[in-house]
Tab-separated table of C-alpha atoms in Angstrom:
chain	number	residue	atom	x	y	z
A	1	MET	CA	-6.866	38.415	-19.682
A	2	GLY	CA	-9.986	40.192	-20.904
A	3	GLN	CA	-13.720	39.674	-20.786
A	4	VAL	CA	-16.229	37.524	-22.631
A	5	ASN	CA	-20.014	37.326	-22.595
A	6	ASP	CA	-21.064	34.302	-20.586
A	7	PRO	CA	-24.552	32.895	-21.355
A	8	ASN	CA	-24.560	31.238	-17.925
A	9	THR	CA	-24.512	34.630	-16.167
A	10	PRO	CA	-27.414	37.131	-16.010
A	11	SER	CA	-28.049	39.051	-19.238
A	12	GLY	CA	-25.676	41.935	-19.804
A	13	HIS	CA	-23.029	40.609	-17.393
A	14	GLU	CA	-19.534	39.718	-18.495
A	15	THR	CA	-17.017	37.252	-17.148
A	16	ASP	CA	-13.470	38.370	-16.410
A	17	LEU	CA	-11.251	35.663	-17.890
A	18	GLY	CA	-8.286	36.941	-15.916
A	19	ASP	CA	-9.705	34.868	-13.053
A	20	PRO	CA	-8.854	31.136	-13.493
A	21	LEU	CA	-12.268	30.034	-12.231
A	22	ALA	CA	-14.038	32.357	-14.648
A	23	ALA	CA	-11.844	31.201	-17.524
A	24	PHE	CA	-12.662	27.578	-16.706
A	25	ALA	CA	-16.383	28.367	-16.464
A	26	ALA	CA	-16.218	30.018	-19.888
A	27	LEU	CA	-14.706	26.841	-21.347
A	28	ARG	CA	-17.734	24.891	-20.128
A	29	THR	CA	-20.272	27.118	-21.892
A	30	ASP	CA	-21.650	26.035	-25.254
A	31	ALA	CA	-19.285	28.453	-26.995
A	32	GLY	CA	-16.320	27.223	-24.975
A	33	LEU	CA	-17.081	23.550	-25.591
A	34	ALA	CA	-17.496	24.187	-29.309
A	35	LEU	CA	-14.153	25.973	-29.385
A	36	LEU	CA	-12.518	23.125	-27.473
A	37	ASP	CA	-13.818	20.699	-30.053
A	38	GLU	CA	-12.456	22.882	-32.851
A	39	VAL	CA	-8.929	23.039	-31.409
A	40	ARG	CA	-8.813	19.388	-30.335
A	41	GLU	CA	-6.228	18.338	-32.933
A	42	VAL	CA	-4.160	21.530	-33.061
A	43	ALA	CA	-0.464	20.642	-32.773
A	44	PRO	CA	1.878	22.883	-30.737
A	45	ALA	CA	3.551	24.136	-33.921
A	46	GLN	CA	0.153	25.179	-35.282
A	47	GLU	CA	-1.060	27.073	-32.208
A	48	LEU	CA	-0.004	30.552	-33.306
A	49	ALA	CA	-1.717	30.249	-36.686
A	50	ALA	CA	-4.812	28.720	-35.093
A	51	ALA	CA	-4.995	31.462	-32.456
A	52	THR	CA	-4.716	34.179	-35.091
A	53	ARG	CA	-7.530	32.634	-37.118
A	54	LEU	CA	-9.867	31.908	-34.203
A	55	ARG	CA	-9.511	35.362	-32.648
A	56	ARG	CA	-11.356	36.805	-35.627
A	57	ASP	CA	-14.560	35.203	-34.340
A	58	HIS	CA	-13.900	34.546	-30.651
A	59	PRO	CA	-12.599	36.596	-27.713
A	60	ALA	CA	-8.829	36.279	-27.476
A	61	PRO	CA	-8.874	35.139	-23.804
A	62	LEU	CA	-11.283	32.312	-24.594
A	63	VAL	CA	-9.126	31.183	-27.529
A	64	SER	CA	-6.054	31.159	-25.299
A	65	ALA	CA	-7.864	29.149	-22.619
A	66	ALA	CA	-9.139	26.635	-25.185
A	67	LEU	CA	-5.725	26.123	-26.759
A	68	ALA	CA	-4.130	25.687	-23.334
A	69	GLN	CA	-6.765	23.100	-22.386
A	70	ALA	CA	-6.285	21.259	-25.682
A	71	ARG	CA	-2.561	21.088	-24.993
A	72	LEU	CA	-3.220	19.654	-21.520
A	73	ARG	CA	-5.600	17.060	-22.952
A	74	GLN	CA	-2.959	15.955	-25.422
A	75	ARG	CA	-0.444	15.570	-22.592
A	76	ALA	CA	-2.963	13.752	-20.407
A	77	ALA	CA	-3.710	11.111	-23.043
A	78	ALA	CA	-0.619	9.167	-21.937
A	79	LYS	CA	-2.028	8.881	-18.398
A	80	PHE	CA	-5.769	8.667	-18.984
A	81	GLY	CA	-6.077	7.243	-22.491
A	82	ALA	CA	-7.097	9.264	-25.521
A	83	ALA	CA	-10.851	8.679	-25.138
A	84	ASP	CA	-11.115	9.902	-21.534
A	85	ALA	CA	-8.549	12.697	-21.917
A	86	ALA	CA	-10.509	14.142	-24.834
A	87	ARG	CA	-13.551	14.602	-22.577
A	88	MET	CA	-11.857	15.558	-19.323
A	89	PHE	CA	-10.540	18.886	-18.062
A	90	PHE	CA	-7.116	19.527	-16.597
A	91	THR	CA	-4.864	22.004	-14.869
A	92	PRO	CA	-1.089	21.931	-15.461
A	93	ASN	CA	-0.505	20.775	-11.908
A	94	GLY	CA	-3.318	18.245	-12.227
A	95	VAL	CA	-1.771	16.572	-15.265
A	96	GLU	CA	1.591	16.430	-13.508
A	97	GLN	CA	0.403	15.013	-10.182
A	98	SER	CA	-2.585	12.874	-11.132
A	99	THR	CA	-2.367	9.102	-10.943
A	100	ARG	CA	-1.988	7.151	-14.177
A	101	ALA	CA	-5.331	5.511	-15.001
A	102	SER	CA	-3.890	1.979	-14.994
A	103	VAL	CA	-2.431	2.481	-11.506
A	104	ALA	CA	-5.588	4.142	-10.186
A	105	GLY	CA	-7.622	1.264	-11.608
A	106	HIS	CA	-5.413	-1.299	-9.875
A	107	ARG	CA	-5.804	0.481	-6.542
A	108	ALA	CA	-9.565	0.861	-6.997
A	109	GLU	CA	-9.908	-2.862	-7.660
A	110	SER	CA	-7.855	-3.539	-4.519
A	111	PHE	CA	-10.286	-1.429	-2.482
A	112	ARG	CA	-13.273	-3.161	-4.099
A	113	ALA	CA	-11.804	-6.609	-3.366
A	114	LEU	CA	-11.424	-5.559	0.282
A	115	GLY	CA	-15.172	-4.891	0.446
A	116	VAL	CA	-15.053	-1.085	0.293
A	117	ARG	CA	-18.271	0.519	-0.891
A	118	SER	CA	-17.703	4.117	0.235
A	119	LEU	CA	-14.463	6.071	0.448
A	120	ALA	CA	-13.186	9.530	1.344
A	121	ASP	CA	-10.612	10.650	-1.234
A	122	LEU	CA	-8.603	13.340	0.538
A	123	CYS	CA	-6.472	15.612	-1.660
A	124	CYS	CA	-8.440	14.447	-4.689
A	125	GLY	CA	-6.850	16.816	-7.207
A	126	ILE	CA	-8.607	16.752	-10.585
A	127	GLY	CA	-10.283	13.451	-9.686
A	128	GLY	CA	-8.178	10.760	-11.350
A	129	ASP	CA	-8.423	8.318	-8.442
A	130	ALA	CA	-12.045	9.226	-7.743
A	131	ILE	CA	-12.911	8.301	-11.330
A	132	ALA	CA	-11.276	4.881	-11.033
A	133	LEU	CA	-12.926	4.251	-7.667
A	134	ALA	CA	-16.357	5.200	-8.998
A	135	ARG	CA	-15.894	2.950	-12.004
A	136	ALA	CA	-15.205	0.128	-9.539
A	137	GLY	CA	-18.628	0.826	-8.006
A	138	ILE	CA	-17.379	2.735	-4.958
A	139	SER	CA	-19.142	5.884	-3.740
A	140	VAL	CA	-16.555	8.646	-3.328
A	141	LEU	CA	-16.331	11.859	-1.349
A	142	ALA	CA	-13.598	13.785	-3.189
A	143	VAL	CA	-12.053	16.605	-1.133
A	144	ASP	CA	-9.677	19.403	-2.084
A	145	ARG	CA	-9.300	22.938	-0.777
A	146	ASP	CA	-8.576	24.695	-4.068
A	147	PRO	CA	-11.710	26.097	-5.805
A	148	LEU	CA	-10.395	25.608	-9.348
A	149	THR	CA	-9.233	22.049	-8.636
A	150	CYS	CA	-12.671	21.200	-7.231
A	151	ALA	CA	-14.390	22.753	-10.255
A	152	VAL	CA	-12.240	20.617	-12.558
A	153	ALA	CA	-12.932	17.463	-10.521
A	154	ARG	CA	-16.694	18.119	-10.706
A	155	ALA	CA	-16.469	18.706	-14.441
A	156	ASN	CA	-14.608	15.437	-14.911
A	157	ALA	CA	-17.174	13.471	-12.915
A	158	GLU	CA	-19.888	15.004	-15.082
A	159	ALA	CA	-18.006	14.478	-18.349
A	160	LEU	CA	-17.553	10.771	-17.599
A	161	GLY	CA	-21.079	10.205	-16.276
A	162	LEU	CA	-20.038	9.535	-12.683
A	163	THR	CA	-21.821	12.281	-10.751
A	164	ASP	CA	-24.042	9.734	-8.986
A	165	LEU	CA	-20.965	8.212	-7.349
A	166	ILE	CA	-18.649	11.207	-6.890
A	167	GLU	CA	-19.359	14.108	-4.541
A	168	VAL	CA	-16.726	16.849	-4.741
A	169	ARG	CA	-16.327	18.994	-1.635
A	170	GLU	CA	-14.208	22.132	-1.339
A	171	ALA	CA	-12.700	21.897	2.145
A	172	ASP	CA	-9.492	21.569	4.123
A	173	VAL	CA	-8.871	17.814	4.288
A	174	THR	CA	-7.697	18.101	7.878
A	175	GLU	CA	-11.184	19.235	8.890
A	176	VAL	CA	-13.240	16.547	7.123
A	177	ASP	CA	-15.052	13.910	9.181
A	178	THR	CA	-14.460	10.557	7.463
A	179	SER	CA	-16.073	8.328	10.096
A	180	ALA	CA	-19.049	7.483	7.870
A	181	TYR	CA	-16.862	5.934	5.146
A	182	ASP	CA	-15.518	2.408	4.739
A	183	ALA	CA	-12.080	3.643	3.777
A	184	VAL	CA	-9.841	6.679	3.355
A	185	PHE	CA	-7.395	7.418	0.564
A	186	VAL	CA	-4.876	10.261	0.905
A	187	ASP	CA	-2.702	11.571	-1.914
A	188	PRO	CA	-0.571	14.382	-0.461
A	189	ALA	CA	1.127	16.823	-2.816
A	190	ARG	CA	4.721	15.717	-3.298
A	191	ARG	CA	5.838	18.486	-5.619
A	192	GLY	CA	6.286	22.158	-4.826
A	193	ALA	CA	4.217	24.193	-7.274
A	194	ARG	CA	5.371	27.017	-9.464
A	195	GLY	CA	3.478	30.015	-10.695
A	196	GLY	CA	-0.263	29.584	-11.062
A	197	ALA	CA	-0.159	26.003	-9.849
A	198	ALA	CA	0.956	27.012	-6.371
A	199	ARG	CA	-2.513	27.514	-5.008
A	200	SER	CA	-3.659	24.081	-6.126
A	201	ALA	CA	-0.658	22.270	-4.663
A	202	SER	CA	-0.663	24.016	-1.327
A	203	ALA	CA	-4.429	23.794	-1.106
A	204	ARG	CA	-4.362	20.045	-0.767
A	205	GLY	CA	-3.548	20.370	2.893
A	206	GLY	CA	-2.266	23.868	3.514
A	207	GLY	CA	1.409	23.073	3.032
A	208	ARG	CA	4.169	25.198	1.548
A	209	ALA	CA	4.927	25.063	-2.187
A	210	THR	CA	8.565	25.652	-2.972
A	211	GLY	CA	9.068	24.231	-6.473
A	212	GLY	CA	10.324	20.840	-7.660
A	213	ARG	CA	9.970	17.382	-6.150
A	214	ILE	CA	9.608	16.966	-2.393
A	215	PHE	CA	11.627	14.126	-0.873
A	216	ASP	CA	11.004	14.680	2.848
A	217	PRO	CA	7.689	12.964	3.736
A	218	GLU	CA	7.067	15.604	6.392
A	219	ALA	CA	7.212	18.246	3.656
A	220	TYR	CA	4.283	16.621	1.848
A	221	SER	CA	1.106	18.681	1.853
A	222	PRO	CA	-0.377	17.558	4.210
A	223	PRO	CA	2.599	15.931	6.010
A	224	LEU	CA	2.912	12.157	6.029
A	225	SER	CA	2.523	12.096	9.823
A	226	TRP	CA	-0.937	13.688	9.535
A	227	ALA	CA	-1.920	11.286	6.762
A	228	VAL	CA	-0.818	8.289	8.844
A	229	THR	CA	-2.873	9.530	11.798
A	230	ALA	CA	-5.908	9.905	9.536
A	231	ALA	CA	-5.334	6.416	8.106
A	232	LEU	CA	-5.129	4.803	11.530
A	233	LYS	CA	-8.524	6.264	12.458
A	234	ALA	CA	-10.199	4.596	9.464
A	235	PRO	CA	-11.239	0.943	9.144
A	236	LEU	CA	-9.150	0.732	5.966
A	237	ALA	CA	-6.849	3.264	4.335
A	238	ALA	CA	-4.224	3.796	1.675
A	239	LEU	CA	-1.678	6.592	1.370
A	240	LYS	CA	-0.008	7.382	-1.940
A	241	ILE	CA	3.657	8.232	-1.445
A	242	ALA	CA	6.766	8.765	-3.550
A	243	PRO	CA	8.418	5.450	-4.541
A	244	GLY	CA	11.757	6.684	-3.204
A	245	ILE	CA	10.491	7.001	0.365
A	246	PRO	CA	13.098	5.772	2.894
A	247	HIS	CA	12.040	2.388	4.201
A	248	GLU	CA	12.577	3.559	7.762
A	249	ALA	CA	9.821	6.149	7.186
A	250	VAL	CA	7.230	3.407	6.557
A	251	PRO	CA	5.070	2.941	9.685
A	252	ALA	CA	5.126	-0.487	11.286
A	253	GLU	CA	1.326	-0.682	10.954
A	254	ALA	CA	1.471	-0.398	7.162
A	255	GLY	CA	2.032	-2.744	4.296
A	256	ALA	CA	4.031	-1.007	1.558
A	257	GLU	CA	3.338	-1.619	-2.123
A	258	TRP	CA	5.536	-0.394	-4.985
A	259	ILE	CA	3.840	-0.244	-8.391
A	260	SER	CA	5.428	-0.192	-11.823
A	261	ASP	CA	3.677	0.175	-15.164
A	262	GLY	CA	5.394	-0.962	-18.323
A	263	GLY	CA	8.636	-1.329	-16.393
A	264	ASP	CA	8.623	2.200	-14.944
A	265	VAL	CA	8.091	2.636	-11.192
A	266	LYS	CA	5.146	5.000	-10.776
A	267	GLU	CA	4.387	5.200	-7.074
A	268	ALA	CA	4.242	3.513	-3.701
A	269	VAL	CA	1.219	2.999	-1.465
A	270	LEU	CA	0.971	2.414	2.264
A	271	TRP	CA	-1.961	0.161	3.165
A	272	PHE	CA	-3.533	0.228	6.636
A	273	GLY	CA	-6.152	-2.092	8.100
A	274	THR	CA	-5.407	-5.074	5.865
A	275	ASP	CA	-3.866	-8.397	6.861
A	276	ALA	CA	-0.585	-7.387	5.194
A	277	ALA	CA	0.915	-5.060	7.798
A	278	ALA	CA	4.723	-4.955	8.039
A	279	SER	CA	5.163	-6.283	4.533
A	280	HIS	CA	6.552	-5.277	1.156
A	281	ARG	CA	4.882	-5.920	-2.184
A	282	ALA	CA	5.947	-5.243	-5.770
A	283	THR	CA	3.102	-5.033	-8.290
A	284	LEU	CA	3.844	-5.003	-12.000
A	285	LEU	CA	1.298	-3.577	-14.395
A	286	PRO	CA	-0.272	-4.111	-16.854
A	287	GLY	CA	-0.113	-7.831	-16.116
A	288	GLY	CA	-0.713	-7.477	-12.392
A	289	ALA	CA	2.004	-9.879	-11.217
A	290	SER	CA	2.600	-9.321	-7.520
A	291	LEU	CA	5.591	-10.371	-5.408
A	292	TRP	CA	5.050	-10.206	-1.645
A	293	SER	CA	6.920	-10.880	1.583
A	294	SER	CA	6.389	-10.041	5.210
A	295	LEU	CA	9.322	-8.145	6.703
A	296	ASP	CA	10.191	-10.935	9.114
A	297	ALA	CA	10.332	-13.499	6.283
A	298	MET	CA	12.360	-11.554	3.715
A	299	LEU	CA	15.348	-13.449	2.382
A	300	PRO	CA	18.899	-12.304	3.113
A	301	ASP	CA	20.884	-10.679	0.323
A	302	PRO	CA	21.979	-13.227	-2.278
A	303	GLU	CA	25.620	-14.214	-2.434
A	304	VAL	CA	27.906	-12.682	-5.053
A	305	ARG	CA	28.914	-15.211	-7.691
A	306	PRO	CA	30.626	-15.261	-11.101
A	307	VAL	CA	28.580	-14.187	-14.088
A	308	GLY	CA	26.683	-17.134	-15.500
A	309	ARG	CA	25.002	-17.659	-18.831
A	310	TYR	CA	22.009	-15.502	-17.936
A	311	LEU	CA	21.624	-12.047	-16.439
A	312	TYR	CA	18.344	-11.004	-14.855
A	313	GLU	CA	17.335	-7.354	-14.608
A	314	PRO	CA	14.709	-7.107	-11.828
A	315	ASP	CA	11.791	-4.745	-12.314
A	316	GLY	CA	12.202	-1.370	-10.602
A	317	ALA	CA	9.293	-2.079	-8.246
A	318	VAL	CA	11.041	-5.267	-7.105
A	319	ILE	CA	14.211	-3.307	-6.407
A	320	ARG	CA	12.373	-0.543	-4.527
A	321	ALA	CA	10.564	-3.155	-2.424
A	322	HIS	CA	13.901	-4.837	-1.535
A	323	LEU	CA	12.698	-8.123	-3.019
A	324	VAL	CA	15.673	-8.838	-5.294
A	325	ALA	CA	16.636	-11.791	-3.099
A	326	GLU	CA	13.220	-13.338	-3.704
A	327	VAL	CA	13.776	-13.053	-7.468
A	328	ALA	CA	17.283	-14.519	-7.146
A	329	ALA	CA	15.859	-17.523	-5.308
A	330	ARG	CA	13.283	-18.076	-8.070
A	331	VAL	CA	15.949	-18.145	-10.791
A	332	GLU	CA	18.579	-20.038	-8.758
A	333	GLY	CA	20.930	-17.085	-9.006
A	334	GLY	CA	23.166	-14.703	-7.139
A	335	LEU	CA	24.381	-11.116	-7.478
A	336	ILE	CA	27.178	-10.016	-9.786
A	337	ASP	CA	28.193	-7.425	-7.172
A	338	GLU	CA	27.000	-6.839	-3.632
A	339	THR	CA	25.890	-3.284	-4.495
A	340	ILE	CA	24.318	-3.938	-7.939
A	341	ALA	CA	20.775	-5.241	-8.481
A	342	TYR	CA	21.667	-7.575	-11.343
A	343	VAL	CA	21.082	-11.283	-10.749
A	344	THR	CA	23.047	-13.947	-12.616
A	345	SER	CA	22.286	-17.626	-13.092
A	346	ASP	CA	23.333	-20.587	-15.205
A	347	ALA	CA	19.670	-21.489	-15.786
A	348	LEU	CA	16.879	-19.754	-17.664
A	349	HIS	CA	13.743	-19.381	-15.536
A	350	PRO	CA	10.906	-17.301	-17.034
A	351	THR	CA	9.672	-14.811	-14.438
A	352	PRO	CA	7.480	-11.717	-14.656
A	353	TYR	CA	9.652	-9.983	-12.060
A	354	ALA	CA	12.817	-9.653	-14.156
A	355	VAL	CA	13.928	-9.489	-17.779
A	356	ALA	CA	16.373	-12.241	-18.714
A	357	TYR	CA	19.354	-11.765	-21.030
A	358	GLU	CA	21.713	-14.376	-22.412
A	359	ILE	CA	25.284	-13.163	-21.885
A	360	THR	CA	27.755	-13.899	-24.668
A	361	ASP	CA	30.752	-11.842	-23.582
A	362	GLN	CA	32.297	-10.381	-20.425
A	363	LEU	CA	34.993	-7.729	-20.848
A	364	PRO	CA	36.837	-5.299	-18.578
A	365	PHE	CA	35.639	-1.764	-19.268
A	366	GLY	CA	37.192	-0.279	-22.387
A	367	VAL	CA	35.662	1.596	-25.296
A	368	LYS	CA	38.184	0.263	-27.832
A	369	LYS	CA	37.545	-3.333	-26.796
A	370	LEU	CA	33.807	-2.868	-27.058
A	371	LYS	CA	34.059	-1.129	-30.430
A	372	ALA	CA	36.171	-3.956	-31.847
A	373	LEU	CA	33.803	-6.647	-30.574
A	374	LEU	CA	30.726	-4.882	-31.965
A	375	ARG	CA	32.411	-4.457	-35.344
A	376	GLU	CA	33.324	-8.159	-35.365
A	377	ARG	CA	29.727	-9.128	-34.531
A	378	GLU	CA	28.257	-6.622	-37.043
A	379	VAL	CA	26.156	-4.964	-34.354
A	380	GLY	CA	24.289	-1.909	-35.629
A	381	ILE	CA	21.444	-1.816	-33.121
A	382	LEU	CA	22.946	-1.319	-29.661
A	383	THR	CA	21.013	-1.031	-26.404
A	384	VAL	CA	23.098	0.370	-23.539
A	385	LYS	CA	22.112	-0.265	-19.939
A	386	LYS	CA	23.994	0.864	-16.843
A	387	ARG	CA	24.056	0.243	-13.124
A	388	GLY	CA	27.000	1.288	-11.025
A	389	SER	CA	28.726	2.994	-13.951
A	390	ALA	CA	29.363	6.664	-14.687
A	391	VAL	CA	29.267	6.079	-18.441
A	392	GLU	CA	26.443	7.872	-20.267
A	393	PRO	CA	24.683	5.547	-22.746
A	394	GLU	CA	24.414	8.120	-25.533
A	395	GLU	CA	28.079	9.070	-25.194
A	396	LEU	CA	29.134	5.427	-25.361
A	397	ARG	CA	26.942	4.783	-28.391
A	398	ARG	CA	28.477	7.782	-30.138
A	399	LYS	CA	32.012	6.561	-29.440
A	400	VAL	CA	31.560	2.969	-30.583
A	401	LYS	CA	29.559	3.928	-33.721
A	402	PRO	CA	27.647	0.653	-34.095
A	403	GLN	CA	27.170	-0.525	-37.670
A	404	GLY	CA	25.749	-3.724	-39.028
A	405	LYS	CA	22.686	-5.926	-39.302
A	406	ASN	CA	22.690	-7.424	-35.798
A	407	ALA	CA	21.465	-6.215	-32.396
A	408	ALA	CA	23.002	-6.495	-28.939
A	409	THR	CA	22.662	-5.195	-25.401
A	410	VAL	CA	25.657	-4.013	-23.407
A	411	PHE	CA	25.522	-3.677	-19.620
A	412	MET	CA	27.942	-1.132	-18.167
A	413	THR	CA	28.265	-2.244	-14.570
A	414	ARG	CA	30.525	-3.707	-11.896
A	415	VAL	CA	31.299	-7.369	-11.343
A	416	ALA	CA	32.739	-8.098	-7.899
A	417	GLY	CA	33.763	-4.443	-7.677
A	418	ALA	CA	35.485	-4.215	-11.081
A	419	PRO	CA	34.140	-2.015	-13.946
A	420	THR	CA	32.832	-4.521	-16.473
A	421	MET	CA	30.985	-4.751	-19.770
A	422	LEU	CA	28.535	-7.613	-20.268
A	423	ILE	CA	27.251	-8.149	-23.799
A	424	GLY	CA	24.218	-10.212	-24.673
A	425	HIS	CA	20.640	-10.232	-25.926
A	426	PRO	CA	17.131	-10.825	-24.511
A	427	ALA	CA	16.731	-14.499	-23.677
A	428	LEU	CA	12.969	-14.737	-24.150
């Protein structure tokens, strides 16, 4: 990648920016920080022109590193907020795997409410959870085995003024003694890494990086079985897992929480040492509504019934937590099909756990029928939703060619096993 004079090294020495650690160190020098500030607003389409201009006065490797970091900061703004992302440092793998700030904040507040004052964050990555925990007043030992990941986590603690509460330690998480801490949090790598990110992903616990998402909990790095063992040794613990984890893989000692943010399911967490063992919870952010049931008190599946005036679309976290029956009971409803997570009712009951739609029409599946109805209703703004249907929303929208001043929502689904179209609009 080249070399650049580094004022933080002895006079006359140069830093080889072909080494990721050296490149990151160069970004944290006065020259690197100034360059980062200069490229802060560079759009992807402007990068080539900006690089050509900046290389007249700066070493090419440093320019490349600064532009890459600026791009990562722009991507990270969606997770961390623009203000924090503009000050933080990232790796490609770190942006991809780090916890969204709203979710990390929710979990940190849960730890704080449980009385936690010190915590070992194992597989800390670039420090997203450690930051939220420290902001909740919790002292954090943040552990990762990858040198670059640890350097980035330290830089982030410093950039956000949290060094008094965050200690970053480069170590194998399986060898760290956590007995002195009130709680343990483990976030195993659930994606195989590619290219330069491989070392960071595998370093979390020494696992194998193969590329793409990892669905087998025992292929996490470190494996879920190790993380559960570590959790059971601690007074209180939480394990971050993929939201699609098979329910049979959830240990009996754990309470499982599925978290959505803005309607999108982000993750699941296994809690140990609380009074909510053998339970399922769905938490909906940003509002924080939480639906909970112990496993032995969960309601049976609702009965299938004819489509009523209202259709309820449960939040994804509710569906993942198998709490659709609890929502159906709240809205006095039943299912439209035994395999479809749509609830129908004749009554409108406001609930944070589902979006309600008023249904105006029910038709057997047929593009021509739908096109005619939309033309009659002058529908030009069409939202297409699907569950249990092979129809692609964009393809359907292209075929029906909606035109007009009105809006509608069409649900491509099954009703009592039959392909059906339900047309309506949000009820609230």
